N, CA, C and O atoms as a GROMACS GRO file, in nm:
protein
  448
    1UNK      N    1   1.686  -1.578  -0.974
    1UNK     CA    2   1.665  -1.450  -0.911
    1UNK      C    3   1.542  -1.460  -0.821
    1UNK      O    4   1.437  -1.516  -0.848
    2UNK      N    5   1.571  -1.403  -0.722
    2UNK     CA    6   1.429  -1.385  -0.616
    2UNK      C    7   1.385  -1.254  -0.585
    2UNK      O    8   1.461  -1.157  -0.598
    3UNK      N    9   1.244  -1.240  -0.535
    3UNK     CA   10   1.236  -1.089  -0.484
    3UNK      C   11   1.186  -1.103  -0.378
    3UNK      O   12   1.118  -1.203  -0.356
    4UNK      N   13   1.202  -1.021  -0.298
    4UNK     CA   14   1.214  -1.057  -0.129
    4UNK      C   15   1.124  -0.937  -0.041
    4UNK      O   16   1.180  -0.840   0.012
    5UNK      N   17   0.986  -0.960  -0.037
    5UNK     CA   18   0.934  -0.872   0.043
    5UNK      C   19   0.938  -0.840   0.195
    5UNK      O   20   0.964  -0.923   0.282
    6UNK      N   21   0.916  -0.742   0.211
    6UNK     CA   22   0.961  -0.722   0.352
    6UNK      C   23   0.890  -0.631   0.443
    6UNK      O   24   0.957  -0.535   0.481
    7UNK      N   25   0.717  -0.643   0.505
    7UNK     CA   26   0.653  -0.578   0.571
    7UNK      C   27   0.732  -0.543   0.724
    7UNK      O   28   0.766  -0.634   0.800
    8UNK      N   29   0.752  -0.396   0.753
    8UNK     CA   30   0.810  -0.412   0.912
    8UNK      C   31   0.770  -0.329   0.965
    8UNK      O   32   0.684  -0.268   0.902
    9UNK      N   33   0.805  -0.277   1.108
    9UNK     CA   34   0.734  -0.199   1.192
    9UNK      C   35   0.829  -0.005   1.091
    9UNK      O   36   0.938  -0.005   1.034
   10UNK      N   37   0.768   0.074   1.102
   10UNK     CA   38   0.739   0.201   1.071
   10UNK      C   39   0.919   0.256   1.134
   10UNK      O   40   0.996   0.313   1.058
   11UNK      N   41   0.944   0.235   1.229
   11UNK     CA   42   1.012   0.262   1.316
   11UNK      C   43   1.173   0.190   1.316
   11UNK      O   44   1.278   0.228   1.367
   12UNK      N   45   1.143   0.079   1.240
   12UNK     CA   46   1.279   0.053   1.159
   12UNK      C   47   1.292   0.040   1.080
   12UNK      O   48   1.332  -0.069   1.037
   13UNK      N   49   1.263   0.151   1.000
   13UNK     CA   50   1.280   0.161   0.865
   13UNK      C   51   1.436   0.213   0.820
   13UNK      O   52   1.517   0.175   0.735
   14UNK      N   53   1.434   0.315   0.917
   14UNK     CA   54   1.609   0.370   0.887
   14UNK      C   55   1.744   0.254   0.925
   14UNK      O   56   1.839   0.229   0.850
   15UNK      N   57   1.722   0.201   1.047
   15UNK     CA   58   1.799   0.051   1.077
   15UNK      C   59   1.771  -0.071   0.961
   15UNK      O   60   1.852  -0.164   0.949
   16UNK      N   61   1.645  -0.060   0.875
   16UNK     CA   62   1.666  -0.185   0.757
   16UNK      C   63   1.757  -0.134   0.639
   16UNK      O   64   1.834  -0.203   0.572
   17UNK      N   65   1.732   0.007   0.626
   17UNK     CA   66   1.798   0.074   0.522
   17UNK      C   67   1.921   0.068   0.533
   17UNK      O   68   1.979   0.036   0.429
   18UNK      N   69   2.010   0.095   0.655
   18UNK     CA   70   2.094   0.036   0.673
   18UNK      C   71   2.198  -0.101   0.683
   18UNK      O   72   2.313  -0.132   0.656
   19UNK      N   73   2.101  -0.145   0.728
   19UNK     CA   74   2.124  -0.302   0.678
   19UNK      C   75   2.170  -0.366   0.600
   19UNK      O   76   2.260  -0.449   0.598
   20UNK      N   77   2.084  -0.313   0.509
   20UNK     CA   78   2.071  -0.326   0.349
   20UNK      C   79   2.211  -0.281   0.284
   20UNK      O   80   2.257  -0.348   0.192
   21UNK      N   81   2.268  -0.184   0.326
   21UNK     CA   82   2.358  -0.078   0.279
   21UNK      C   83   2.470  -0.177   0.347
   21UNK      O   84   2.538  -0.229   0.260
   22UNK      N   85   2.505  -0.214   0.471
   22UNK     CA   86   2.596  -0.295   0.573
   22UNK      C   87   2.604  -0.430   0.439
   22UNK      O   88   2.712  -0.442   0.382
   23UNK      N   89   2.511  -0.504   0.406
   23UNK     CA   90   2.553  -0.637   0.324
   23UNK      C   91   2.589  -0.561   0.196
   23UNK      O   92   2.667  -0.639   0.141
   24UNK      N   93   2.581  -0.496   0.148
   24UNK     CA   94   2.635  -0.440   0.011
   24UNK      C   95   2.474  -0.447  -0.068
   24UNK      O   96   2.492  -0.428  -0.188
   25UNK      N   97   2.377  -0.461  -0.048
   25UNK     CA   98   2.266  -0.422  -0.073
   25UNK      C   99   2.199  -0.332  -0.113
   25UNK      O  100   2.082  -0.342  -0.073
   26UNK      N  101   2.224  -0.212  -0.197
   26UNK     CA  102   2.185  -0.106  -0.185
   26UNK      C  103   2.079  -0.057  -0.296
   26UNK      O  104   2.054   0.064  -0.304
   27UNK      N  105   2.011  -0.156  -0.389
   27UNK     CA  106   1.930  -0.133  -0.443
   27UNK      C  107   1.788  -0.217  -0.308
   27UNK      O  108   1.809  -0.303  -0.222
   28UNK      N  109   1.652  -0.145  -0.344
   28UNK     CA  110   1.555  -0.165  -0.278
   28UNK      C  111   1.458  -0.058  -0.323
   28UNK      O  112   1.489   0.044  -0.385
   29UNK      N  113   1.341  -0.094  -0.286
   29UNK     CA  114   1.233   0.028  -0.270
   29UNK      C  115   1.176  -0.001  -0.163
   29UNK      O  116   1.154  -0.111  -0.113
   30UNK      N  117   1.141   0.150  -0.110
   30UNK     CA  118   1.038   0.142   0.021
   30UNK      C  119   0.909   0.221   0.037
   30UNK      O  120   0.926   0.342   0.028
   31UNK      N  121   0.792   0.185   0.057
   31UNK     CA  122   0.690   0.213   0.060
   31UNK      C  123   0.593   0.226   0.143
   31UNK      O  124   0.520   0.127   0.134
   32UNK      N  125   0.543   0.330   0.249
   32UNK     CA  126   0.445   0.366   0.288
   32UNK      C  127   0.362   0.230   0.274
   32UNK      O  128   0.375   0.169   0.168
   33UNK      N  129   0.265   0.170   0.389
   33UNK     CA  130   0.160   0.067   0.334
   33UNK      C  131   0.128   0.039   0.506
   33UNK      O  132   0.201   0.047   0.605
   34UNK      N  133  -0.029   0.000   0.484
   34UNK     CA  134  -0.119  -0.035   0.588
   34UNK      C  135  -0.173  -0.123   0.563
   34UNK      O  136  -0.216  -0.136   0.449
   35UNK      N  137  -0.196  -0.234   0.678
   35UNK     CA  138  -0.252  -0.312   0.695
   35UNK      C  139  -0.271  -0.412   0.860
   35UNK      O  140  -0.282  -0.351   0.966
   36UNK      N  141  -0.271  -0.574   0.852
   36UNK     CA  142  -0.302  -0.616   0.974
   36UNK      C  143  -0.262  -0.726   0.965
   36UNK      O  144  -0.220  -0.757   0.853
   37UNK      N  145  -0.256  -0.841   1.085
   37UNK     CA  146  -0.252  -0.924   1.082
   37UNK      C  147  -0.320  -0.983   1.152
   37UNK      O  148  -0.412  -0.917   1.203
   38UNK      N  149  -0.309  -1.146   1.192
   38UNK     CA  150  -0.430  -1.199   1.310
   38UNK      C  151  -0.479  -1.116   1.406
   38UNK      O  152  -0.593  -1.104   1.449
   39UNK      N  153  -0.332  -1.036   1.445
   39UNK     CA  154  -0.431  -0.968   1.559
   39UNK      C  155  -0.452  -0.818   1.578
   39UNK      O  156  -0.369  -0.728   1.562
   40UNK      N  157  -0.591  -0.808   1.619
   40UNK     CA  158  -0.695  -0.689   1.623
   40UNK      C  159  -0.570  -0.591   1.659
   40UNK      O  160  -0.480  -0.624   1.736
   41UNK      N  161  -0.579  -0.444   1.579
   41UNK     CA  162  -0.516  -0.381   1.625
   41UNK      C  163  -0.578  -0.306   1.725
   41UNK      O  164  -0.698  -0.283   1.716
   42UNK      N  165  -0.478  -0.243   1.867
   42UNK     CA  166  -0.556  -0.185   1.984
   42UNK      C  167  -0.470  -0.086   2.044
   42UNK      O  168  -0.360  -0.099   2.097
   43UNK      N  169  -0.560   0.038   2.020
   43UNK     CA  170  -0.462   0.100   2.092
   43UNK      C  171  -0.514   0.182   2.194
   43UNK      O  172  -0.631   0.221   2.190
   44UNK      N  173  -0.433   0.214   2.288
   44UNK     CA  174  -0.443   0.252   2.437
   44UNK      C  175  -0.394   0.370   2.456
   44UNK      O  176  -0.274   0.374   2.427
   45UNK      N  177  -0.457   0.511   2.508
   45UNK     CA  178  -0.467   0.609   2.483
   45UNK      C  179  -0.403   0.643   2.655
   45UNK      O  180  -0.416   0.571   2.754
   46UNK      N  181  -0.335   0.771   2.646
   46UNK     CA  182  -0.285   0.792   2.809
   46UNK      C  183  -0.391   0.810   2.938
   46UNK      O  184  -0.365   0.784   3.055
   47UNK      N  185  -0.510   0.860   2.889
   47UNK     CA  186  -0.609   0.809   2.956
   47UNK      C  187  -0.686   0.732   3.032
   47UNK      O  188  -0.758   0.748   3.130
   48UNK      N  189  -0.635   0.598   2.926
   48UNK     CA  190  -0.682   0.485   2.985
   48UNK      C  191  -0.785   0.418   2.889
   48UNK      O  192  -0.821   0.303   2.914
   49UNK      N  193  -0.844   0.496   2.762
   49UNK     CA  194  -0.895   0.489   2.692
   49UNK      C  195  -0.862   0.343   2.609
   49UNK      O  196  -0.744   0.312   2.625
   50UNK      N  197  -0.935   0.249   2.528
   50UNK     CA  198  -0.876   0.178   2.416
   50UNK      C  199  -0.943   0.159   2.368
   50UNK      O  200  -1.051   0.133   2.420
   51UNK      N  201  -0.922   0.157   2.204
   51UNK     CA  202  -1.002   0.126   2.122
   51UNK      C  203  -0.958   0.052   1.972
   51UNK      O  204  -0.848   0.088   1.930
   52UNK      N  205  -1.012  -0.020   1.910
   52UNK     CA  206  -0.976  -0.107   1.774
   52UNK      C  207  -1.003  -0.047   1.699
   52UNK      O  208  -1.108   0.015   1.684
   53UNK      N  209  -0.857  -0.055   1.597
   53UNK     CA  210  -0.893   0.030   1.498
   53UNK      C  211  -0.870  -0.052   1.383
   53UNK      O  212  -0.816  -0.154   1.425
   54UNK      N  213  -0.880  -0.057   1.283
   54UNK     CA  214  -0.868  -0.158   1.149
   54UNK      C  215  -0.697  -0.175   1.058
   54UNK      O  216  -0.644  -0.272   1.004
   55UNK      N  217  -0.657  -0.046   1.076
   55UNK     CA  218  -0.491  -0.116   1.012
   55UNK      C  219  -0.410  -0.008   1.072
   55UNK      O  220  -0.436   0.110   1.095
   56UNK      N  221  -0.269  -0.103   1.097
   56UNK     CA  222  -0.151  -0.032   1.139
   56UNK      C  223  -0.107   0.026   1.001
   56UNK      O  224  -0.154   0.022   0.887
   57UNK      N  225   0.021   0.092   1.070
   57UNK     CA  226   0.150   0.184   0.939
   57UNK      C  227   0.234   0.100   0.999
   57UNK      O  228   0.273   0.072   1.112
   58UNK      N  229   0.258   0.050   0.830
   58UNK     CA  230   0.411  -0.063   0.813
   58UNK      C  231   0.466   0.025   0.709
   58UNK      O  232   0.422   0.127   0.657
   59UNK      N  233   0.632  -0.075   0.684
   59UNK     CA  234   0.696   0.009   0.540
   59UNK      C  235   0.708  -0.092   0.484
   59UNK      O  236   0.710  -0.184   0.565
   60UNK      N  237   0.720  -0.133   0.352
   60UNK     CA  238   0.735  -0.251   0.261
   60UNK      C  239   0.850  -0.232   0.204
   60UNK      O  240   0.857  -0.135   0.130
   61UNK      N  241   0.992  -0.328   0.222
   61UNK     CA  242   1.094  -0.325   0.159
   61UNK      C  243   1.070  -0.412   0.032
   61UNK      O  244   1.010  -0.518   0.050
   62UNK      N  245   1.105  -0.383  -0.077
   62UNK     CA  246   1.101  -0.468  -0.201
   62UNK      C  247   1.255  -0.489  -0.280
   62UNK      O  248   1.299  -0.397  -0.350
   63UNK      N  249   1.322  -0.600  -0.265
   63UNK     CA  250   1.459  -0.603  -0.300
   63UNK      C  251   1.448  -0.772  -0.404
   63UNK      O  252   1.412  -0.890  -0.394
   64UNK      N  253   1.504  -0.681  -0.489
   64UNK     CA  254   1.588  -0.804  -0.582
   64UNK      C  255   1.690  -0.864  -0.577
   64UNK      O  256   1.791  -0.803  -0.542
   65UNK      N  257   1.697  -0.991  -0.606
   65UNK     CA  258   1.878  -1.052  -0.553
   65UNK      C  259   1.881  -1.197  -0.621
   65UNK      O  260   1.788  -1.274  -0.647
   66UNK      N  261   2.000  -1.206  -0.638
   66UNK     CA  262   2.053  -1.374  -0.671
   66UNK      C  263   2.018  -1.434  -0.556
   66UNK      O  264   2.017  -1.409  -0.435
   67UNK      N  265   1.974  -1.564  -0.667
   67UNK     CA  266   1.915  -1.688  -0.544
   67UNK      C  267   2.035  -1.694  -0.430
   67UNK      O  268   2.011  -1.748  -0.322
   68UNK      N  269   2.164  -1.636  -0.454
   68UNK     CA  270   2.256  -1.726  -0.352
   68UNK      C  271   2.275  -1.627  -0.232
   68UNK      O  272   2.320  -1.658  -0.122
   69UNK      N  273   2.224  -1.481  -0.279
   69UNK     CA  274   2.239  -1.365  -0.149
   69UNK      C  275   2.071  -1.373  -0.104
   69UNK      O  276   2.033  -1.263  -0.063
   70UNK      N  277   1.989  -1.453  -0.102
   70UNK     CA  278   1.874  -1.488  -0.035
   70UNK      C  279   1.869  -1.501   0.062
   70UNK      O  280   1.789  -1.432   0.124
   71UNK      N  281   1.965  -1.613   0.142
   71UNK     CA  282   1.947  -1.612   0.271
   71UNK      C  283   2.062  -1.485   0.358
   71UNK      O  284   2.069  -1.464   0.479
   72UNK      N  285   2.099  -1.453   0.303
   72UNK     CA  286   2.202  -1.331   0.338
   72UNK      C  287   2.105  -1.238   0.416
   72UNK      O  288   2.099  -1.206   0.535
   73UNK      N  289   2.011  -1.196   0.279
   73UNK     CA  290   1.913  -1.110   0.307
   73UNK      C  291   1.811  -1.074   0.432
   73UNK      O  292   1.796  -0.985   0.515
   74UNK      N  293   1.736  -1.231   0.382
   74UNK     CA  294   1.627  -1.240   0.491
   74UNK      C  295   1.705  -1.286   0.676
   74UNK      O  296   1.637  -1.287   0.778
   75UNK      N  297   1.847  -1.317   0.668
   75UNK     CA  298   1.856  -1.354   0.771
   75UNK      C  299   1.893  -1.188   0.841
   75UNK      O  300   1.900  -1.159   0.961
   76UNK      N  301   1.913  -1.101   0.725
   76UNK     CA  302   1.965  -0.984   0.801
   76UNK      C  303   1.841  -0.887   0.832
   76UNK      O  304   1.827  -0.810   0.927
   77UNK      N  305   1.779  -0.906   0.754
   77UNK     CA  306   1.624  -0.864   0.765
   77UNK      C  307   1.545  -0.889   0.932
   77UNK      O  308   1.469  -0.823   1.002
   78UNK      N  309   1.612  -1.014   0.941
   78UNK     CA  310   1.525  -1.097   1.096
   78UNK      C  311   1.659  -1.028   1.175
   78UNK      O  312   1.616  -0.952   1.261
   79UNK      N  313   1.737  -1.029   1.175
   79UNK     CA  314   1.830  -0.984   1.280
   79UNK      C  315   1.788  -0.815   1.316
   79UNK      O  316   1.802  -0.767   1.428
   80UNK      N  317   1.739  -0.745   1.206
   80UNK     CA  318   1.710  -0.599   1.244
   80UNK      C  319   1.578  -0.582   1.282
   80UNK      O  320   1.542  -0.486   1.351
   81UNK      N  321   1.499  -0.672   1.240
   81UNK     CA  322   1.299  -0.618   1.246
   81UNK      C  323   1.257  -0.735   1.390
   81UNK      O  324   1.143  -0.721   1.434
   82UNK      N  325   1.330  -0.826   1.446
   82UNK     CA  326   1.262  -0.901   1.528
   82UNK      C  327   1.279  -0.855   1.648
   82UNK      O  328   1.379  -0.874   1.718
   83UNK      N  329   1.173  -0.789   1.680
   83UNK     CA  330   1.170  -0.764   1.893
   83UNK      C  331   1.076  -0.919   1.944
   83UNK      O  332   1.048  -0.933   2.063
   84UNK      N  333   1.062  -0.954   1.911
   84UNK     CA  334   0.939  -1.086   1.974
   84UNK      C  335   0.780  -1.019   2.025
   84UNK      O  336   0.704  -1.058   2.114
   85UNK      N  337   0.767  -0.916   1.939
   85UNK     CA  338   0.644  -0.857   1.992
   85UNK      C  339   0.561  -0.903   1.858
   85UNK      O  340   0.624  -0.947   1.761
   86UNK      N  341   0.407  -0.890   1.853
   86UNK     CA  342   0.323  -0.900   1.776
   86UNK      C  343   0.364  -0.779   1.674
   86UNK      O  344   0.444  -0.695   1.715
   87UNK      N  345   0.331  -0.774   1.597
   87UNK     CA  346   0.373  -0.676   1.488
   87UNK      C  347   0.477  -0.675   1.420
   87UNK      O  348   0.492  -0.612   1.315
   88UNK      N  349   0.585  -0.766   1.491
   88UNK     CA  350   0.701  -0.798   1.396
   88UNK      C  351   0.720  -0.787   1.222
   88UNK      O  352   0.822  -0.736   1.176
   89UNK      N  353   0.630  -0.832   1.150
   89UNK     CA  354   0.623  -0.838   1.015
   89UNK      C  355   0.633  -0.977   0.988
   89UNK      O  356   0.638  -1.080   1.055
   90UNK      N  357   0.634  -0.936   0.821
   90UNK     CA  358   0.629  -1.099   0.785
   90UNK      C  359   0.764  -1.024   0.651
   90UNK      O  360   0.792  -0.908   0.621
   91UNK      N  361   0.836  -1.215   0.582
   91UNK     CA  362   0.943  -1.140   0.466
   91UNK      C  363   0.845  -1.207   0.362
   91UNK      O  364   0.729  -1.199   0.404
   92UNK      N  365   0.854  -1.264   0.253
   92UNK     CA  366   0.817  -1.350   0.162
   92UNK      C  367   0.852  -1.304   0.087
   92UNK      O  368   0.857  -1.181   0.078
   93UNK      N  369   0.904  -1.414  -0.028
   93UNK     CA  370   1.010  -1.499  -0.079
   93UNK      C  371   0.956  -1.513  -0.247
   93UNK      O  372   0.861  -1.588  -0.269
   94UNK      N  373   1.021  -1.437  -0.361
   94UNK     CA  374   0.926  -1.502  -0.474
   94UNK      C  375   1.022  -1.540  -0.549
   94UNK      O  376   1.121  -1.467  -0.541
   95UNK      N  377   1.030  -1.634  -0.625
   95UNK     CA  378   1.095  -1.672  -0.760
   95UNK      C  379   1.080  -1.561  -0.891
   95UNK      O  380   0.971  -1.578  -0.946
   96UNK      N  381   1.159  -1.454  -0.953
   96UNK     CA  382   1.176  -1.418  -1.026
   96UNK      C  383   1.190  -1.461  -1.182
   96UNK      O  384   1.297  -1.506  -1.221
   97UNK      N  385   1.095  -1.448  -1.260
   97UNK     CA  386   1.074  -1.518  -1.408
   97UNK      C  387   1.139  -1.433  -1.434
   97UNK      O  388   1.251  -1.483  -1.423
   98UNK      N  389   1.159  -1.284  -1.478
   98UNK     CA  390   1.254  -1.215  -1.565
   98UNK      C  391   1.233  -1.059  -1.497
   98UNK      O  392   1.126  -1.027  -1.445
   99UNK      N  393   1.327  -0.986  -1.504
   99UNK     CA  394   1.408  -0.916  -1.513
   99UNK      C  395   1.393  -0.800  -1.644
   99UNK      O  396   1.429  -0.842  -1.754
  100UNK      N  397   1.344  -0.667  -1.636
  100UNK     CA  398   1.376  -0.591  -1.763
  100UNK      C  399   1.377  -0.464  -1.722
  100UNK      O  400   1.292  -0.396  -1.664
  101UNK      N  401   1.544  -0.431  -1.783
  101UNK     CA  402   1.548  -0.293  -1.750
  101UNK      C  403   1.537  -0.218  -1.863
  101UNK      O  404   1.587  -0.242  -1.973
  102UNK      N  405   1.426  -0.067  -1.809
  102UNK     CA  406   1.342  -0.026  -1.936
  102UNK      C  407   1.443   0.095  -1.994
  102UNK      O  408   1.445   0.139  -2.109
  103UNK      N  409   1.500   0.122  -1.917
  103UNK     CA  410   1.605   0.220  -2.006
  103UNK      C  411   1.733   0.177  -2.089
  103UNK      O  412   1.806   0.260  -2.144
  104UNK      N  413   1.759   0.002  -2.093
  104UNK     CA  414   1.870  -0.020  -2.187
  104UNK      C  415   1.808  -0.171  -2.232
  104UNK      O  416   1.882  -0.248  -2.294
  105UNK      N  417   1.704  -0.200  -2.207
  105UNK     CA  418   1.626  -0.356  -2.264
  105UNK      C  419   1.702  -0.465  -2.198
  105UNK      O  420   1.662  -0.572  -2.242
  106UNK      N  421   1.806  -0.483  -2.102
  106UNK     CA  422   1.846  -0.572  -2.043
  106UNK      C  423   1.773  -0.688  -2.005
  106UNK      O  424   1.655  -0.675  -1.974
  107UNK      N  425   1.816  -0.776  -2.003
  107UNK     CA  426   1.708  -0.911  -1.937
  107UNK      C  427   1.780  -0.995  -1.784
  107UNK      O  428   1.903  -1.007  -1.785
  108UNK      N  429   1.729  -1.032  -1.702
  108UNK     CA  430   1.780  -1.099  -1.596
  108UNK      C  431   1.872  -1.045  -1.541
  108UNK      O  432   1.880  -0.922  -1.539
  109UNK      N  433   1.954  -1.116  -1.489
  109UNK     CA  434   2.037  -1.073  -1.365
  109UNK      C  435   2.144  -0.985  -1.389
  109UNK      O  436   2.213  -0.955  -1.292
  110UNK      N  437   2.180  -0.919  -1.536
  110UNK     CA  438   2.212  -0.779  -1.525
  110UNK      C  439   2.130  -0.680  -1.491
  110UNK      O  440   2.172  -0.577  -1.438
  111UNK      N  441   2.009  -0.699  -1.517
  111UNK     CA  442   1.924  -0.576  -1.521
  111UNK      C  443   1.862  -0.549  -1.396
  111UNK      O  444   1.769  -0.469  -1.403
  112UNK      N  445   1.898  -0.605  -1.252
  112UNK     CA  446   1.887  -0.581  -1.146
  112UNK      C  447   1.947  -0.470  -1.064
  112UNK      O  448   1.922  -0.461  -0.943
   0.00000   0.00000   0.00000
């Protein structure tokens, strides 16, 4: 089992949700979350104004899955979140030790 994070831009959040729903995917959580990456965030005001500010608004997808719908995932993940602009996001990839679902004590890959 893997769990498959998924920082992306704010703005496709409803197109990942979908996504998700399109591969038969439909368990996930999504979460509100800020932060940055290499580069300085900057933003440019209609004015003409700009200024750095310390963290963007991303959404964090968090999905569980069999090792074998892994690349399913993340390749559908990159097909919906990639414009080639800075801010793209990042996915990462974890190996799952166990599995427990707290309302029937299940272990592993039923309890997903």
């Amino acid at each position: 089992m893997v769990e498959i994070i998924a920082i992306v831009r704010p703005n496709k959040t409803a197109e990942t949700k979908q996504a998700l729903l399109d591969i038969g995917k439909p368990g996930f959580t999504c979460v509100r979350v800020s932060g940055r990456g290499k580069q300085a965030v900057v933003r440019t005001f209609m004015d003409g104004s700009v200024i750095t500010t310390g963290l963007n608004n991303k959404r964090m997808f968090i999905i569980e899955a069999e090792n074998d719908d892994e690349q399913l995932i993340v390749d559908k993940l990159m097909a919906v979140n990639c414009t080639g602009e800075h801010g793209d996001g990042k996915i990462f990839v974890y190996e799952l030790m166990d599995v427990v679902r707290i309302r029937t004590g299940e272990h592993g890959p039923k309890a997903v």
